[in-house]
Amino acid sequence: MEFLYKLGLCSQLGFTRYMRQGRKLGEDPKLFIKDLQFGKVPVRIYQPRAPSAGRRRGVIYFHGGGWMFGSINSYEPICRYIARESESVVLSVEYRLAPEHTYPAQYEDCLTATTHFMKTAEDYGVDPTCIIISGDSAGGNLAAAVCQTLVGRPDLPKVHAQVLIYPCLQAIDFNLPSYQQNCAVPILFRERTAFYVLQYLKGDASFLEDVLEGSHMPVDVKLKFRKWLSADNIPKEFKVRGYKPKVPIQSSNEVYEAVKKICEPAFSPLLTEDAVVRQLPESYILTCEYDVLRDDALLYKKRLEDGGVPVTWYHIENGFHGIISLFDKGRLSFPAGKKGLDNIVNFLRSL
């Protein structure tokens, strides 16, 4: 038992992290792989061994895991695959995790690593004008937030594109059609999503029921964001499996004061101003039908298109949250996950 305590496995969090942490794989015949520190942020860089006629594109990847789990080790297979198949230099970022570190620590680590890479891209054989910011799930949230922040950084090269894989983009409405339809679909349940959001926000899950019911936001705040968050902006075909609009209910001031940072664009990128959206780079968005986060991405897709941003959208009809990570799990693999990852690779190669 003492051995387990030393490993930190006597808590659900520690055990889950241990089971999901992955391991660094051996050498890759097609890639140079190196662990570095950008500032205080650990990163892993994947560089194709094959000679290149010019500088390569750079792909920055933020892993998923609800801001609480995941690591550069657990995302080794995905990052290696992207680097090999798209012939890109890939940078994987080991940002700090909740609940030990709360918002904005994860966002700040990703921003630090990104700006460092953009300033030193040529040192890694990367064209600084061809850098793509990407991530899945919570990492998709961080990718969208970092992209928005860099719109206001004229001292850096403009981001070439963003790749958002079933991203979590808002924490105001947990009753959108996809939340209602897929509330109990593995691997990401509706209640678990709100739990992760609160752990990221403040390191504990108090006010979980308020967040799920929507009583954590005053009616006037909901009305302010309704133009971007309304289910009316979601195509009808995504409501046929069932949707019952929820009547807005008033919040308590105590709850709102505790969670109001949820409204910041760095936390909920879907809520950023139109002026920022219009300046965002070409975007790729992947969604899954059986995913509570599907509608976050569909709403953001509409905002980007309304702002004149070119969007490539790939929807996995029979997909569920996390399916991309199961592209190479042998008997546990899903062909749709491999097909989705290959679609991402094809998008990157087209840039």
PDB file of C-alpha atoms in Angstrom, residues 38 45 47 55-58 60 89 113-131 157:
ATOM      1  CA  PHE A  38      10.330  26.441 -23.656  1.00  0.00           C
ATOM      2  CA  ILE A  45       9.474  18.124 -30.849  1.00  0.00           C
ATOM      3  CA  GLN A  47      11.213  16.426 -36.884  1.00  0.00           C
ATOM      4  CA  ARG A  55      11.518  24.860 -44.433  1.00  0.00           C
ATOM      5  CA  ARG A  56       8.633  22.685 -43.286  1.00  0.00           C
ATOM      6  CA  ARG A  57       5.261  23.569 -41.847  1.00  0.00           C
ATOM      7  CA  GLY A  58       5.090  23.507 -38.035  1.00  0.00           C
ATOM      8  CA  ILE A  60       1.709  22.822 -32.486  1.00  0.00           C
ATOM      9  CA  VAL A  89       7.584  19.400 -37.582  1.00  0.00           C
ATOM     10  CA  ALA A 113       5.207  27.466 -25.736  1.00  0.00           C
ATOM     11  CA  THR A 114       3.533  28.787 -28.894  1.00  0.00           C
ATOM     12  CA  THR A 115       5.152  32.224 -28.828  1.00  0.00           C
ATOM     13  CA  HIS A 116       8.571  30.689 -28.108  1.00  0.00           C
ATOM     14  CA  PHE A 117       8.195  28.305 -31.056  1.00  0.00           C
ATOM     15  CA  MET A 118       7.026  31.066 -33.382  1.00  0.00           C
ATOM     16  CA  LYS A 119      10.060  33.188 -32.485  1.00  0.00           C
ATOM     17  CA  THR A 120      12.523  30.299 -32.928  1.00  0.00           C
ATOM     18  CA  ALA A 121      10.783  28.320 -35.696  1.00  0.00           C
ATOM     19  CA  GLU A 122      13.696  28.547 -38.113  1.00  0.00           C
ATOM     20  CA  ASP A 123      15.953  26.817 -35.559  1.00  0.00           C
ATOM     21  CA  TYR A 124      13.813  23.706 -36.085  1.00  0.00           C
ATOM     22  CA  GLY A 125      13.618  23.945 -39.858  1.00  0.00           C
ATOM     23  CA  VAL A 126      10.125  25.467 -39.743  1.00  0.00           C
ATOM     24  CA  ASP A 127       8.731  28.238 -41.917  1.00  0.00           C
ATOM     25  CA  PRO A 128       7.488  30.812 -39.342  1.00  0.00           C
ATOM     26  CA  THR A 129       4.716  31.857 -41.727  1.00  0.00           C
ATOM     27  CA  CYS A 130       3.373  28.295 -41.885  1.00  0.00           C
ATOM     28  CA  ILE A 131       2.587  27.402 -38.274  1.00  0.00           C
ATOM     29  CA  PRO A 157       4.055  35.929 -37.592  1.00  0.00           C
TER      30      PRO A 157
END
